[in-house]
mmCIF file of C-alpha atoms in Angstrom:
data_model
loop_
_atom_site.group_PDB
_atom_site.id
_atom_site.type_symbol
_atom_site.label_atom_id
_atom_site.label_comp_id
_atom_site.label_asym_id
_atom_site.label_seq_id
_atom_site.Cartn_x
_atom_site.Cartn_y
_atom_site.Cartn_z
ATOM 1 C CA UNK A 1 0.000 0.000 0.000
ATOM 2 C CA UNK A 2 3.047 2.300 -0.113
ATOM 3 C CA UNK A 3 3.185 2.891 3.652
ATOM 4 C CA UNK A 4 6.724 3.122 5.070
ATOM 5 C CA UNK A 5 6.300 0.002 7.208
ATOM 6 C CA UNK A 6 4.973 -2.000 4.265
ATOM 7 C CA UNK A 7 7.909 -0.900 2.112
ATOM 8 C CA UNK A 8 10.368 -1.789 4.870
ATOM 9 C CA UNK A 9 8.943 -5.248 5.475
ATOM 10 C CA UNK A 10 8.256 -6.140 1.832
ATOM 11 C CA UNK A 11 11.724 -7.615 1.310
ATOM 12 C CA UNK A 12 11.633 -9.796 4.429
ATOM 13 C CA UNK A 13 9.175 -12.394 3.198
ATOM 14 C CA UNK A 14 5.422 -12.619 3.521
ATOM 15 C CA UNK A 15 4.976 -14.627 6.725
ATOM 16 C CA UNK A 16 7.685 -12.854 8.753
ATOM 17 C CA UNK A 17 6.610 -9.420 7.558
ATOM 18 C CA UNK A 18 2.999 -10.212 8.399
ATOM 19 C CA UNK A 19 3.927 -11.331 11.921
ATOM 20 C CA UNK A 20 5.988 -8.205 12.554
ATOM 21 C CA UNK A 21 3.281 -5.948 11.168
ATOM 22 C CA UNK A 22 0.683 -7.633 13.400
ATOM 23 C CA UNK A 23 2.969 -7.222 16.424
ATOM 24 C CA UNK A 24 3.273 -3.485 15.731
ATOM 25 C CA UNK A 25 -0.467 -3.033 15.067
ATOM 26 C CA UNK A 26 -1.380 -4.868 18.270
ATOM 27 C CA UNK A 27 1.034 -2.737 20.320
ATOM 28 C CA UNK A 28 -0.392 0.462 18.818
ATOM 29 C CA UNK A 29 -3.952 -0.621 19.595
ATOM 30 C CA UNK A 30 -2.965 -1.496 23.175
ATOM 31 C CA UNK A 31 -1.063 1.772 23.684
ATOM 32 C CA UNK A 32 2.124 -0.117 24.505
ATOM 33 C CA UNK A 33 5.544 1.457 24.749
ATOM 34 C CA UNK A 34 7.638 0.618 21.655
ATOM 35 C CA UNK A 35 10.231 -1.072 23.892
ATOM 36 C CA UNK A 36 7.730 -3.787 24.799
ATOM 37 C CA UNK A 37 7.698 -5.241 21.271
ATOM 38 C CA UNK A 38 11.441 -5.158 20.595
ATOM 39 C CA UNK A 39 12.041 -8.797 21.666
ATOM 40 C CA UNK A 40 9.230 -10.019 19.401
ATOM 41 C CA UNK A 41 10.494 -7.993 16.428
ATOM 42 C CA UNK A 42 14.031 -9.264 16.958
ATOM 43 C CA UNK A 43 12.788 -12.843 16.960
ATOM 44 C CA UNK A 44 10.387 -12.413 14.020
ATOM 45 C CA UNK A 45 12.772 -10.481 11.788
ATOM 46 C CA UNK A 46 16.194 -11.595 13.003
ATOM 47 C CA UNK A 47 17.297 -8.009 13.593
ATOM 48 C CA UNK A 48 19.801 -6.529 16.030
ATOM 49 C CA UNK A 49 18.267 -4.756 19.032
ATOM 50 C CA UNK A 50 19.023 -1.211 17.762
ATOM 51 C CA UNK A 51 17.229 -1.851 14.479
ATOM 52 C CA UNK A 52 14.196 -3.448 16.134
ATOM 53 C CA UNK A 53 14.009 -0.444 18.516
ATOM 54 C CA UNK A 54 14.204 1.987 15.606
ATOM 55 C CA UNK A 55 11.450 0.195 13.698
ATOM 56 C CA UNK A 56 9.182 -0.065 16.748
ATOM 57 C CA UNK A 57 9.660 3.566 17.800
ATOM 58 C CA UNK A 58 9.432 5.010 14.300
ATOM 59 C CA UNK A 59 6.411 3.044 13.144
ATOM 60 C CA UNK A 60 4.427 3.445 16.341
ATOM 61 C CA UNK A 61 5.052 7.193 16.544
ATOM 62 C CA UNK A 62 4.280 7.585 12.829
ATOM 63 C CA UNK A 63 0.952 5.873 13.414
ATOM 64 C CA UNK A 64 0.092 8.375 16.133
ATOM 65 C CA UNK A 65 1.260 11.248 13.918
ATOM 66 C CA UNK A 66 -0.959 10.100 11.050
ATOM 67 C CA UNK A 67 -3.946 9.903 13.413
ATOM 68 C CA UNK A 68 -3.162 13.389 14.741
ATOM 69 C CA UNK A 69 -2.896 14.743 11.203
ATOM 70 C CA UNK A 70 -6.261 13.237 10.232
ATOM 71 C CA UNK A 71 -7.820 14.706 13.382
ATOM 72 C CA UNK A 72 -6.508 18.169 12.501
ATOM 73 C CA UNK A 73 -7.886 17.841 8.961
ATOM 74 C CA UNK A 74 -11.292 16.721 10.200
ATOM 75 C CA UNK A 75 -11.402 19.602 12.674
ATOM 76 C CA UNK A 76 -10.123 22.387 10.443
ATOM 77 C CA UNK A 77 -13.013 24.540 11.661
ATOM 78 C CA UNK A 78 -11.055 24.742 14.938
ATOM 79 C CA UNK A 79 -7.468 23.891 13.944
ATOM 80 C CA UNK A 80 -6.005 26.264 11.374
ATOM 81 C CA UNK A 81 -2.482 24.788 11.225
ATOM 82 C CA UNK A 82 0.003 22.662 13.132
ATOM 83 C CA UNK A 83 3.375 23.551 14.612
ATOM 84 C CA UNK A 84 6.523 21.395 14.520
ATOM 85 C CA UNK A 85 7.661 20.789 18.088
ATOM 86 C CA UNK A 86 11.131 19.274 18.408
ATOM 87 C CA UNK A 87 12.140 17.157 21.351
ATOM 88 C CA UNK A 88 14.570 19.752 22.667
ATOM 89 C CA UNK A 89 17.606 18.295 24.351
ATOM 90 C CA UNK A 90 17.825 15.264 22.122
ATOM 91 C CA UNK A 91 16.864 16.325 18.639
ATOM 92 C CA UNK A 92 18.988 16.508 15.533
ATOM 93 C CA UNK A 93 19.924 19.767 13.803
ATOM 94 C CA UNK A 94 17.277 19.308 11.111
ATOM 95 C CA UNK A 95 14.509 18.979 13.693
ATOM 96 C CA UNK A 96 15.818 21.901 15.721
ATOM 97 C CA UNK A 97 15.689 23.998 12.536
ATOM 98 C CA UNK A 98 12.022 22.991 12.039
ATOM 99 C CA UNK A 99 11.111 23.679 15.673
ATOM 100 C CA UNK A 100 8.300 26.224 15.751
ATOM 101 C CA UNK A 101 7.632 26.171 12.002
ATOM 102 C CA UNK A 102 3.923 26.362 11.130
ATOM 103 C CA UNK A 103 2.387 24.000 8.542
ATOM 104 C CA UNK A 104 -1.078 23.876 7.008
ATOM 105 C CA UNK A 105 -3.396 21.103 8.155
ATOM 106 C CA UNK A 106 -3.113 19.641 4.664
ATOM 107 C CA UNK A 107 0.638 19.133 4.947
ATOM 108 C CA UNK A 108 1.616 15.928 6.744
ATOM 109 C CA UNK A 109 4.586 15.693 9.060
ATOM 110 C CA UNK A 110 7.600 14.076 7.409
ATOM 111 C CA UNK A 111 9.769 12.797 10.261
ATOM 112 C CA UNK A 112 12.985 10.828 9.902
ATOM 113 C CA UNK A 113 13.563 7.397 11.511
ATOM 114 C CA UNK A 114 13.774 7.664 15.319
ATOM 115 C CA UNK A 115 12.272 11.165 15.241
ATOM 116 C CA UNK A 116 10.591 12.148 18.500
ATOM 117 C CA UNK A 117 9.086 15.421 17.317
ATOM 118 C CA UNK A 118 5.397 16.208 17.631
ATOM 119 C CA UNK A 119 2.699 18.147 15.841
ATOM 120 C CA UNK A 120 1.005 20.751 18.030
ATOM 121 C CA UNK A 121 -2.319 22.277 16.984
ATOM 122 C CA UNK A 122 -2.528 25.958 16.166
ATOM 123 C CA UNK A 123 -6.155 26.727 16.915
ATOM 124 C CA UNK A 124 -8.252 29.461 15.408
ATOM 125 C CA UNK A 125 -8.877 32.653 17.378
ATOM 126 C CA UNK A 126 -11.937 33.162 19.548
ATOM 127 C CA UNK A 127 -13.239 35.659 16.994
ATOM 128 C CA UNK A 128 -12.777 33.138 14.154
ATOM 129 C CA UNK A 129 -14.839 30.676 16.203
ATOM 130 C CA UNK A 130 -17.644 33.236 16.604
ATOM 131 C CA UNK A 131 -16.886 34.448 20.120
ATOM 132 C CA UNK A 132 -16.531 38.221 19.977
ATOM 133 C CA UNK A 133 -15.009 40.314 22.746
ATOM 134 C CA UNK A 134 -12.813 37.630 24.275
ATOM 135 C CA UNK A 135 -9.211 38.691 24.711
ATOM 136 C CA UNK A 136 -6.818 36.383 22.893
ATOM 137 C CA UNK A 137 -4.127 34.851 25.096
ATOM 138 C CA UNK A 138 -0.478 35.054 24.153
ATOM 139 C CA UNK A 139 0.547 32.217 21.899
ATOM 140 C CA UNK A 140 2.031 29.901 24.507
ATOM 141 C CA UNK A 141 3.405 27.565 21.846
ATOM 142 C CA UNK A 142 5.506 30.360 20.323
ATOM 143 C CA UNK A 143 6.813 31.531 23.689
ATOM 144 C CA UNK A 144 7.660 28.026 24.877
ATOM 145 C CA UNK A 145 9.351 27.110 21.613
ATOM 146 C CA UNK A 146 11.513 30.222 21.583
ATOM 147 C CA UNK A 147 12.507 29.635 25.207
ATOM 148 C CA UNK A 148 13.343 25.950 24.591
ATOM 149 C CA UNK A 149 15.259 26.658 21.386
ATOM 150 C CA UNK A 150 17.348 29.356 23.052
ATOM 151 C CA UNK A 151 18.076 27.052 25.995
ATOM 152 C CA UNK A 152 19.124 24.326 23.541
ATOM 153 C CA UNK A 153 21.649 26.672 21.959
ATOM 154 C CA UNK A 154 23.063 27.804 25.302
ATOM 155 C CA UNK A 155 25.649 25.023 25.272
ATOM 156 C CA UNK A 156 29.448 24.782 25.195
ATOM 157 C CA UNK A 157 31.075 25.121 21.772
ATOM 158 C CA UNK A 158 32.114 21.440 21.768
ATOM 159 C CA UNK A 159 28.516 20.315 22.203
ATOM 160 C CA UNK A 160 27.299 22.632 19.422
ATOM 161 C CA UNK A 161 30.145 21.566 17.119
ATOM 162 C CA UNK A 162 29.340 17.916 17.672
ATOM 163 C CA UNK A 163 25.649 18.531 16.954
ATOM 164 C CA UNK A 164 25.844 21.034 14.080
ATOM 165 C CA UNK A 165 29.443 21.047 12.848
ATOM 166 C CA UNK A 166 32.211 23.581 13.594
ATOM 167 C CA UNK A 167 31.073 26.291 11.154
ATOM 168 C CA UNK A 168 27.503 26.449 12.387
ATOM 169 C CA UNK A 169 28.622 26.151 16.015
ATOM 170 C CA UNK A 170 30.854 29.207 15.596
ATOM 171 C CA UNK A 171 27.934 31.140 14.103
ATOM 172 C CA UNK A 172 25.701 30.228 17.033
#
């Protein structure tokens, strides 16, 4: 069907791929932590632990992201856009660069493997929802994201150089 998990498992053989896919689907439905299915994926697919962890984490989080995206689309009367929220303190440079960027509800999130970023809703104003005379609060998402991003960059040069490379670290 073109889904990332299907493409990944396609080359592993029908029965094994089907077992692994069922393991992931069952864990998603149960709300399990990705770590709980790593032993089963290792056994079913013959993968090293790191690869089974990456598959479990990536596919389970992508499932939740797709559901979130569909929810935003179905509630566009209340949600006007979504905001990329990076997992500050452990994100890569690409995700840190996307932190706080606003996307339309029609644009899906395109995370990389092991990505821990989230989509946050950017809701319509009170006035847009038909409630006149209500003072709009400050955009907490914007304030929190700026504060987190600045804290992330308040690091020793060595840390920045390791994360972003020497040239970008010097510029920061």
